[in-house]
Coordinates of C-alpha atoms in Angstrom, one line a residue:
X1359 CA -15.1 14.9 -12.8
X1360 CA -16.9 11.4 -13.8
X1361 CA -20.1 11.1 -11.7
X1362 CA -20.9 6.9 -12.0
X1363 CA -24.3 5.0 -11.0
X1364 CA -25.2 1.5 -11.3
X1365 CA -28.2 -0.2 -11.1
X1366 CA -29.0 -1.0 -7.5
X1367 CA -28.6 -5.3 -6.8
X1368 CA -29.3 -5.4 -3.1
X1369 CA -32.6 -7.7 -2.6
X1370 CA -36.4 -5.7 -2.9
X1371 CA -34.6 -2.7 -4.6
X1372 CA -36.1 -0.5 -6.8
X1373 CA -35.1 2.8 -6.8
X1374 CA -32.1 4.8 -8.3
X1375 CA -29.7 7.5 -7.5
X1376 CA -30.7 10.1 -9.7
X1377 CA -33.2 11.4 -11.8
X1378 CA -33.2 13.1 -14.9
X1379 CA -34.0 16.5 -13.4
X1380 CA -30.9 15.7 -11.1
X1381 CA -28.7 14.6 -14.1
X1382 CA -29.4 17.8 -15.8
X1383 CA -28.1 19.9 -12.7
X1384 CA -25.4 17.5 -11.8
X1385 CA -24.2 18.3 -15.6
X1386 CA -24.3 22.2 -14.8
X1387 CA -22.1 21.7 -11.9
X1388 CA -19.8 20.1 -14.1
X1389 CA -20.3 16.6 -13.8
X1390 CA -19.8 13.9 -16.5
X1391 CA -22.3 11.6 -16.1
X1392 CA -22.2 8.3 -16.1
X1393 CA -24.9 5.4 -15.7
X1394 CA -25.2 1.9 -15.9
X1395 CA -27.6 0.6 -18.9
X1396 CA -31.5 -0.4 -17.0
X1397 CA -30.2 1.7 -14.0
X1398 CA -33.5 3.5 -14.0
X1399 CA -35.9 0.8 -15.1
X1400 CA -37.3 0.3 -11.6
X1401 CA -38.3 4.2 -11.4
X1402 CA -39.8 4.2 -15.0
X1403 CA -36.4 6.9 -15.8
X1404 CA -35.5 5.2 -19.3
X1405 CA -31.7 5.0 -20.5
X1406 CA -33.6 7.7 -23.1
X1407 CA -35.0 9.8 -21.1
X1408 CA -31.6 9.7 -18.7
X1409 CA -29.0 10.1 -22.0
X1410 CA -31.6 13.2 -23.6
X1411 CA -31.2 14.7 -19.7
X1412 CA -27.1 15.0 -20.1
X1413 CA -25.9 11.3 -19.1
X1414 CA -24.2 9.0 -20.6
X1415 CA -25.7 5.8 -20.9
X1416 CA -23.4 2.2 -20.9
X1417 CA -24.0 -1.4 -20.5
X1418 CA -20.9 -2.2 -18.3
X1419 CA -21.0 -1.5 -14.6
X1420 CA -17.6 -3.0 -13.2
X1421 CA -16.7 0.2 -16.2
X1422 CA -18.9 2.6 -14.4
X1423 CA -17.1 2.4 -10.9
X1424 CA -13.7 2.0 -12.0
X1425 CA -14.2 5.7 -14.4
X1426 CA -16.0 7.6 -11.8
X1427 CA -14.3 9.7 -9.8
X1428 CA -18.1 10.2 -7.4
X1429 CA -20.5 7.1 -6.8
X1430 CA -24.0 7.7 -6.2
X1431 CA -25.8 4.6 -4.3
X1432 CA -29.0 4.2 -2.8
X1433 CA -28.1 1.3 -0.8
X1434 CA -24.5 0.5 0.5
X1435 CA -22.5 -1.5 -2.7
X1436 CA -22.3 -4.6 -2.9
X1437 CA -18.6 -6.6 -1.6
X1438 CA -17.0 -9.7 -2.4
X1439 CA -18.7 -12.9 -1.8
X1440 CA -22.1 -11.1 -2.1
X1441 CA -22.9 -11.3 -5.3
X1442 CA -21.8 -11.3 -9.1
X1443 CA -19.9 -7.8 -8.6
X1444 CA -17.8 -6.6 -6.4
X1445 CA -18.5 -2.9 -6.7
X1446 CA -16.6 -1.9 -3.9
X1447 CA -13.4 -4.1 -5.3
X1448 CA -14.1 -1.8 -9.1
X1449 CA -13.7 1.2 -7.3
X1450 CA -10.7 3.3 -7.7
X1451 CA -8.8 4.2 -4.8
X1452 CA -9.5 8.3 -4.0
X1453 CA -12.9 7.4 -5.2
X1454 CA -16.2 9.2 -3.3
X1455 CA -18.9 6.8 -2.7
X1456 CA -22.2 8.5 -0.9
X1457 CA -25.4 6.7 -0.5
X1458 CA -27.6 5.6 2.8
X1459 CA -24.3 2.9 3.4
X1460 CA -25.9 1.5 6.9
X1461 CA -22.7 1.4 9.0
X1462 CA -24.3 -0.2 12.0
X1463 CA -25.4 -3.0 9.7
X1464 CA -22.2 -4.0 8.7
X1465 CA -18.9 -2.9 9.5
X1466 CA -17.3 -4.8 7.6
X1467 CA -18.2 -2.4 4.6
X1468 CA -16.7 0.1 6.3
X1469 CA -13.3 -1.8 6.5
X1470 CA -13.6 -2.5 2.7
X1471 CA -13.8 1.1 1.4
X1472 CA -10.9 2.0 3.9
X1473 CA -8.7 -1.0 1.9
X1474 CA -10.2 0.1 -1.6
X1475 CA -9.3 3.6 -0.6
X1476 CA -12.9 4.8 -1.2
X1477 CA -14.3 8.2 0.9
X1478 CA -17.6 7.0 1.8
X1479 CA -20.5 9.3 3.0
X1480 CA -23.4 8.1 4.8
X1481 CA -26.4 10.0 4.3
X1482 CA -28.2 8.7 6.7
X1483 CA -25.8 9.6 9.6
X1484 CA -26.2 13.9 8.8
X1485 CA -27.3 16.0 11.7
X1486 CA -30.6 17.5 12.2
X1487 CA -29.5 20.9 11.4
X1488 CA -31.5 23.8 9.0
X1489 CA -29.1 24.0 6.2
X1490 CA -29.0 20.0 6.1
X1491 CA -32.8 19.6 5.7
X1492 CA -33.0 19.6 2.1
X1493 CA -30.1 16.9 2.2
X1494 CA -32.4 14.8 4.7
X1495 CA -32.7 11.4 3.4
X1496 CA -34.5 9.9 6.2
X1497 CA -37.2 12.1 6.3
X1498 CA -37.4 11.9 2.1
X1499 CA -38.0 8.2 2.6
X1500 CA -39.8 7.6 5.8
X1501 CA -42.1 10.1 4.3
X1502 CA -43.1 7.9 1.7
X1503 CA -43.2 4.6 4.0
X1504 CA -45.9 6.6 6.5
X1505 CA -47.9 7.0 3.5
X1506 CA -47.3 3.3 1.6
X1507 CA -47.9 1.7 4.9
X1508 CA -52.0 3.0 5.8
X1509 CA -52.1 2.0 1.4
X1510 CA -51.0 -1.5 2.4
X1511 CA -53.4 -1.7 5.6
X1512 CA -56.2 -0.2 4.1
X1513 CA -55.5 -3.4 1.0
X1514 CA -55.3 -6.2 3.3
X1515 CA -57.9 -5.0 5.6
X1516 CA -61.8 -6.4 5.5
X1517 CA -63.2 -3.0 5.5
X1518 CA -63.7 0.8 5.2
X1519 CA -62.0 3.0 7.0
X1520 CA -64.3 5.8 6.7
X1521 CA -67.9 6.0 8.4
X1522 CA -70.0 5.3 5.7
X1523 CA -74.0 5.8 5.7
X1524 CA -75.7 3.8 3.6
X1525 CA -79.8 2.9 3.0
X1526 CA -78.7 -0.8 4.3
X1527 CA -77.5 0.8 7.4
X1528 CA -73.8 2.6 9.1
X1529 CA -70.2 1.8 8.6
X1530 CA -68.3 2.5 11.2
X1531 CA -65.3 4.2 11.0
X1532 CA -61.5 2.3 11.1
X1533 CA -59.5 3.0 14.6
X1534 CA -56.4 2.4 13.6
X1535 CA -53.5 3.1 16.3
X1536 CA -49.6 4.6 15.0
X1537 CA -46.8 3.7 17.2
X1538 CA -44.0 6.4 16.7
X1539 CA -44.8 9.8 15.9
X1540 CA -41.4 10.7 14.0
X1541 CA -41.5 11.7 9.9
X1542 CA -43.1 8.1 9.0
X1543 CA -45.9 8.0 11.7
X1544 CA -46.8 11.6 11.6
X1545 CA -47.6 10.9 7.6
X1546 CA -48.9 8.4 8.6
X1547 CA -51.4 9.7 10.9
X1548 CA -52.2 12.5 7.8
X1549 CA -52.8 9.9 5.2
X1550 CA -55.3 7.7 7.5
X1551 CA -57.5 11.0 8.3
X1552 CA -57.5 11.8 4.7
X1553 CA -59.2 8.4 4.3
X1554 CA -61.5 9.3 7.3
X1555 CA -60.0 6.5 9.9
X1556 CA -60.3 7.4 13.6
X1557 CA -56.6 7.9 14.7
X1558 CA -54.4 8.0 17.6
X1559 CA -50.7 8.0 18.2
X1560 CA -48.0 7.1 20.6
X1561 CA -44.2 7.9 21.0
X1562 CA -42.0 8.2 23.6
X1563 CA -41.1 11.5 23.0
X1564 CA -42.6 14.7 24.2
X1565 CA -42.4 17.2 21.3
X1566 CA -44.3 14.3 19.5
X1567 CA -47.6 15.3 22.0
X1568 CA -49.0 18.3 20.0
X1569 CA -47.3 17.3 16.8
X1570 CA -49.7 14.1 16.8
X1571 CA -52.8 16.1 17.9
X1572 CA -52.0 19.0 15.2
X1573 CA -52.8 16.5 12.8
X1574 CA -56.4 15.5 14.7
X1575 CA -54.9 12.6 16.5
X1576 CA -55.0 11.3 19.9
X1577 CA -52.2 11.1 21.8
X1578 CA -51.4 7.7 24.1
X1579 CA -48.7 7.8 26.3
X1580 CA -47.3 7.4 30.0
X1581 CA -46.2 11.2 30.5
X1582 CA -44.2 10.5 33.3
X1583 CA -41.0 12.3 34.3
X1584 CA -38.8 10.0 32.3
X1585 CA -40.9 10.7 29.3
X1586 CA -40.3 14.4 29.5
X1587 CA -36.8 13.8 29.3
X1588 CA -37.1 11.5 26.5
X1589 CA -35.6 13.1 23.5
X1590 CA -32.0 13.5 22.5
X1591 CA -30.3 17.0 21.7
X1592 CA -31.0 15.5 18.0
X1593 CA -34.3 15.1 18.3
X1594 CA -34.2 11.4 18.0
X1595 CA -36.3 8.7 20.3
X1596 CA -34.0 7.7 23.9
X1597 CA -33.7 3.9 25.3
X1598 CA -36.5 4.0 27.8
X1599 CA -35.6 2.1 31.3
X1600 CA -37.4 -1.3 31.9
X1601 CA -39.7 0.3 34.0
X1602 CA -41.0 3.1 31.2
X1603 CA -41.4 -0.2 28.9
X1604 CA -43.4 -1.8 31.4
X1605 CA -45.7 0.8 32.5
X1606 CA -45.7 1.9 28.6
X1607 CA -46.7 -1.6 28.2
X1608 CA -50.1 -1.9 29.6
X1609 CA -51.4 1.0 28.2
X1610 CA -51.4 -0.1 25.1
X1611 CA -52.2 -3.3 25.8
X1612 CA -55.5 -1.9 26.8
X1613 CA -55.5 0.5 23.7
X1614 CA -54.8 -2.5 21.2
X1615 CA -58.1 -4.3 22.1
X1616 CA -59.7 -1.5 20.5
X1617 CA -58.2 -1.0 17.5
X1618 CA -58.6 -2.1 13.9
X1619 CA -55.3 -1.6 12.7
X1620 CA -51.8 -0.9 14.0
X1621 CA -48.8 0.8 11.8
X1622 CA -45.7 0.8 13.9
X1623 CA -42.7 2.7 12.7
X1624 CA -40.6 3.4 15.9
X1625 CA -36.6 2.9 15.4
X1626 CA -33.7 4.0 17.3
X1627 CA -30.8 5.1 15.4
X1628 CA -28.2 2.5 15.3
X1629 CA -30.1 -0.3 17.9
X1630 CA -32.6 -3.0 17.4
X1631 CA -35.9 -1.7 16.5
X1632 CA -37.8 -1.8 20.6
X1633 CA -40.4 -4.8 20.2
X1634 CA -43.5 -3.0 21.5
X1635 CA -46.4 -5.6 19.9
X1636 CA -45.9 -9.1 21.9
X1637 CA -47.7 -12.1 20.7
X1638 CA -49.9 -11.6 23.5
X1639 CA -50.7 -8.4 22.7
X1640 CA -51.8 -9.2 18.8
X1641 CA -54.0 -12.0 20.4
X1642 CA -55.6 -9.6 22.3
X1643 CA -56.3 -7.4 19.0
X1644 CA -60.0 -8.5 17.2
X1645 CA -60.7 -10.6 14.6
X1646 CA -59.4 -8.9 11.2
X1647 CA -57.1 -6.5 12.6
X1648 CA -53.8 -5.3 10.8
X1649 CA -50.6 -4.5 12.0
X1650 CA -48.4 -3.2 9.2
X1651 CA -44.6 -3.3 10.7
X1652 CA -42.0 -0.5 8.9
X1653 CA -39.2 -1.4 11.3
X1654 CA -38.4 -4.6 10.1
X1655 CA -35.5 -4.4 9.2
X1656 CA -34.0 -3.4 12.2
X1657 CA -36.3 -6.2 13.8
X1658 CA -39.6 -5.3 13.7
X1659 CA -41.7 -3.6 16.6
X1660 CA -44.0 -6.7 16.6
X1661 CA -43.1 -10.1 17.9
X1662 CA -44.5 -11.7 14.5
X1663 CA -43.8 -9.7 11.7
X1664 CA -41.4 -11.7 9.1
X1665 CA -39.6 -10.3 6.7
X1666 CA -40.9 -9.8 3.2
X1667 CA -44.1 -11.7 3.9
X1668 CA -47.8 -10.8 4.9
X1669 CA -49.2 -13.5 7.3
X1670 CA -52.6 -14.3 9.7
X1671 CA -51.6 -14.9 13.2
X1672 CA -54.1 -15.3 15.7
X1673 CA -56.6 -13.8 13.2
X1674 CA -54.6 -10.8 12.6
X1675 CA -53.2 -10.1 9.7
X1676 CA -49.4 -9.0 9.5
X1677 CA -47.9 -6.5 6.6
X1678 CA -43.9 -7.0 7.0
X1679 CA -42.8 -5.7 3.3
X1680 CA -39.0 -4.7 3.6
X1681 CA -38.3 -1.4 1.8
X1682 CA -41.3 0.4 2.1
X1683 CA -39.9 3.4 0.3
X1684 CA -39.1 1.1 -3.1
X1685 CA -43.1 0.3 -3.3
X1686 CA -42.7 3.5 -5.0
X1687 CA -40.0 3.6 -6.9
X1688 CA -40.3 6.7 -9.2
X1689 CA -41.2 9.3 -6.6
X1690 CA -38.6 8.0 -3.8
X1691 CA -35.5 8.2 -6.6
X1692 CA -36.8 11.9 -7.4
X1693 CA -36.7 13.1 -3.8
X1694 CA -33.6 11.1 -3.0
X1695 CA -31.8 12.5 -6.2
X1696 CA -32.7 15.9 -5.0
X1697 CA -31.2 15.2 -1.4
X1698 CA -27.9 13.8 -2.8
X1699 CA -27.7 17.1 -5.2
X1700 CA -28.1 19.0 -2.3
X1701 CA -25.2 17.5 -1.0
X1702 CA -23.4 17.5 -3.5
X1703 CA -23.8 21.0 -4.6
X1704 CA -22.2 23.1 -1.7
X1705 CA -19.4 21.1 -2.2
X1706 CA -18.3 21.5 -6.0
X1707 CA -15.4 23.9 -6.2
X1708 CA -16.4 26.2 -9.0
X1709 CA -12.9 27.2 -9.9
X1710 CA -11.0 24.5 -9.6
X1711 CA -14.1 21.7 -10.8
X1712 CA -13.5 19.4 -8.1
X1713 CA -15.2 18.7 -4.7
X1714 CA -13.9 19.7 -1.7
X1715 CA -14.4 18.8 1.5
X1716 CA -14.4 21.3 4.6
X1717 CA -12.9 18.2 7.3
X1718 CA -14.2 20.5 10.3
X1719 CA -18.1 20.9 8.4
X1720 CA -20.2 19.4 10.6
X1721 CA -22.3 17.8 7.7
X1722 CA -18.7 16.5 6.6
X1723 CA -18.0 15.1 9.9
X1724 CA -21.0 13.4 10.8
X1725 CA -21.3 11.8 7.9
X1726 CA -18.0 10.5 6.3
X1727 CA -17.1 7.2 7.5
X1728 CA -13.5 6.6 5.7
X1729 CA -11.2 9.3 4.3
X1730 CA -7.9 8.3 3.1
X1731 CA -7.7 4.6 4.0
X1732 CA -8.8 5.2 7.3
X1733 CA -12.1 4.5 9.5
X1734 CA -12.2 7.9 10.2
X1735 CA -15.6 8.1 12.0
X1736 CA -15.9 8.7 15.7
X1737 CA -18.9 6.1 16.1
X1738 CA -16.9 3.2 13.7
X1739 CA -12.7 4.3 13.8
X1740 CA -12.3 1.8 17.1
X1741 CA -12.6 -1.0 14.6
X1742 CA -10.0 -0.2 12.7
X1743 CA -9.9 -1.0 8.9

């Protein structure tokens, strides 16, 4: 089987479908590998170091999709109309595309792949089940962003974050507030102790309560009755009523005014990021505060965070980088390599040196979005293709 990647062309994208610890294994499993010429440029993985690691290295991408029988993305490929390539349109039909595709961004992807005849998996949609967490793409990447984001505060912010005691008097220590306790926030909250800020942490849901204060963090929350029934079966962040919002709301209203800085990171899986930072609320914030927003681009939890831009609003300074996770490059294409060889791996017939595909797997299911010309997914098929 020919295993293709191509150099990633979607806007503030860096990273890179494999690495070449992952070609070397993807080669043992039988692969042919295949890779587009600069591929790996933007995770310092040289065509070099990627051919001398089993691949092999050309300059043509429309060549790499339409000889791979697997495509590895990052990012969902690109379609007619948006740019140079259509990489969907060089796909061959019975091709398997797998990457973090975005479905509820843009459906019409979805109806492309089931008119190219392409099987597309979207990592991001696999359940939160044991034998997918080494899979988890999500958690790879939000990682990274929790960590990337306290960097970026702690660059564009006037001062220390640690209490400092010098001869010319004390430093006090940074207060900085994390809104959404999930993989990004609770890294989050780790990397701003590390640097000795003064942390606390809200989320909506209750499991996120002792997480937060195993880490040495306060927790800030209503803990009403709706918030203890707050979580999905999947562990994901529920819609909150009006009400919740409201009462939610004012308390951190109140909480803001004492803070120095503010990293939000709460999303909802498939919705609009919820807007919990108001432009009232970041006037209320003091003089040389940050808010560093990770859920831009599903909205943004603040009311002024704009996309790929870091600006001063009512004296507060506002981080809204998109991609967090491409900031760095290197690391992010290692771990995400790893996740889509653990995908990839259970599902290589050893005898017969093709992939196949258990259609009642509930990694299988939750994931694939098209299979045989079809919109096949339960969340998506009511469009049609």
């Amino acid at each position: 089987m020919k295993l293709g990647i191509v150099k990633e062309r979607r806007r503030n994208e860096a990273r890179v479908a494999v690495s070449p610890d992952t070609v070397k294994k993807l080669a043992g499993l039988g692969f042919e590998v295949i890779i587009e010429s600069g591929a790996g440029a933007g995770a310092s993985f040289t065509d070099e170091a990627l051919t001398a690691a089993g691949s092999r290295v050309v300059s043509e991408p429309a060549a790499v999709l339409r000889d791979s029988d697997v495509v590895l993305k990052v990012q969902r490929p690109l379609m007619a109309g948006e740019g140079e390539l259509d990489e969907i349109g060089a796909m061959k039909r019975g091709a398997v595309l797998i990457g973090i595709l975005a479905p509820y961004a843009s459906r019409e992807h979805l109806a492309a792949y089931a008119r190219q005849g392409v099987d597309a998996y979207a990592m991001e949609l696999l359940p939160r089940i044991t034998r997918a967490q080494t899979m988890d793409v999500l958690s790879s990447q939000a990682n990274l962003a929790g960590y990337r984001a306290v960097l970026e505060a702690a660059y564009v912010y006037g001062r220390g974050f640690p209490l400092m005691m010098t001869a010319a008097g004390t430093v006090s220590a940074a207060r900085i507030l994390v809104m959404g306790a999930g993989v990004a926030g609770l890294q989050a909250i780790a990397t701003a102790r590390r640097l000795g800020a003064i942390v606390s942490a809200t989320d909506v849901r209750p499991a996120a309560k002792e997480q937060v204060k195993s880490l040495g963090a306060t927790f800030v929350a209503v803990e009403d009755e709706e918030f203890r029934q707050a979580e999905t079966a999947a562990g994901y962040a529920k819609e909150m009523s009006e009400a919740y919002k409201q009462k939610q709301a004012a308390l951190i209203a109140e909480t803001l005014k004492k803070q120095d800085i503010v990293i939000a990171t709460a999303l909802i899986p498939g919705r609009p990021a919820p807007r919990l930072l108001t432009e009232d609320m970041v006037k209320s914030m003091k003089p040389g505060s940050v808010i560093v927003d990770l859920a831009l681009e599903q909205g943004g939890n603040c009311a002024l965070s704009e996309a790929d831009k870091v600006v001063v609003r009512h004296g507060v300074t506002i981080v809204g980088h998109a991609n967090v996770p491409s900031r760095l490059a290197e690391v992010a294409s290692m771990l995400y390599a790893r996740n889509l060889l653990a995908f990839l791996t259970p599902l290589v017939d050893k005898a017969g040196g093709a992939l196949k595909f258990d259609r009642e797997d509930e990694i299988v299911k939750s994931t694939c979005l098209t299979h045989d010309g079809r919109i096949v997914h339960p969340a998506f098929a009511s469009g049609g293709a």
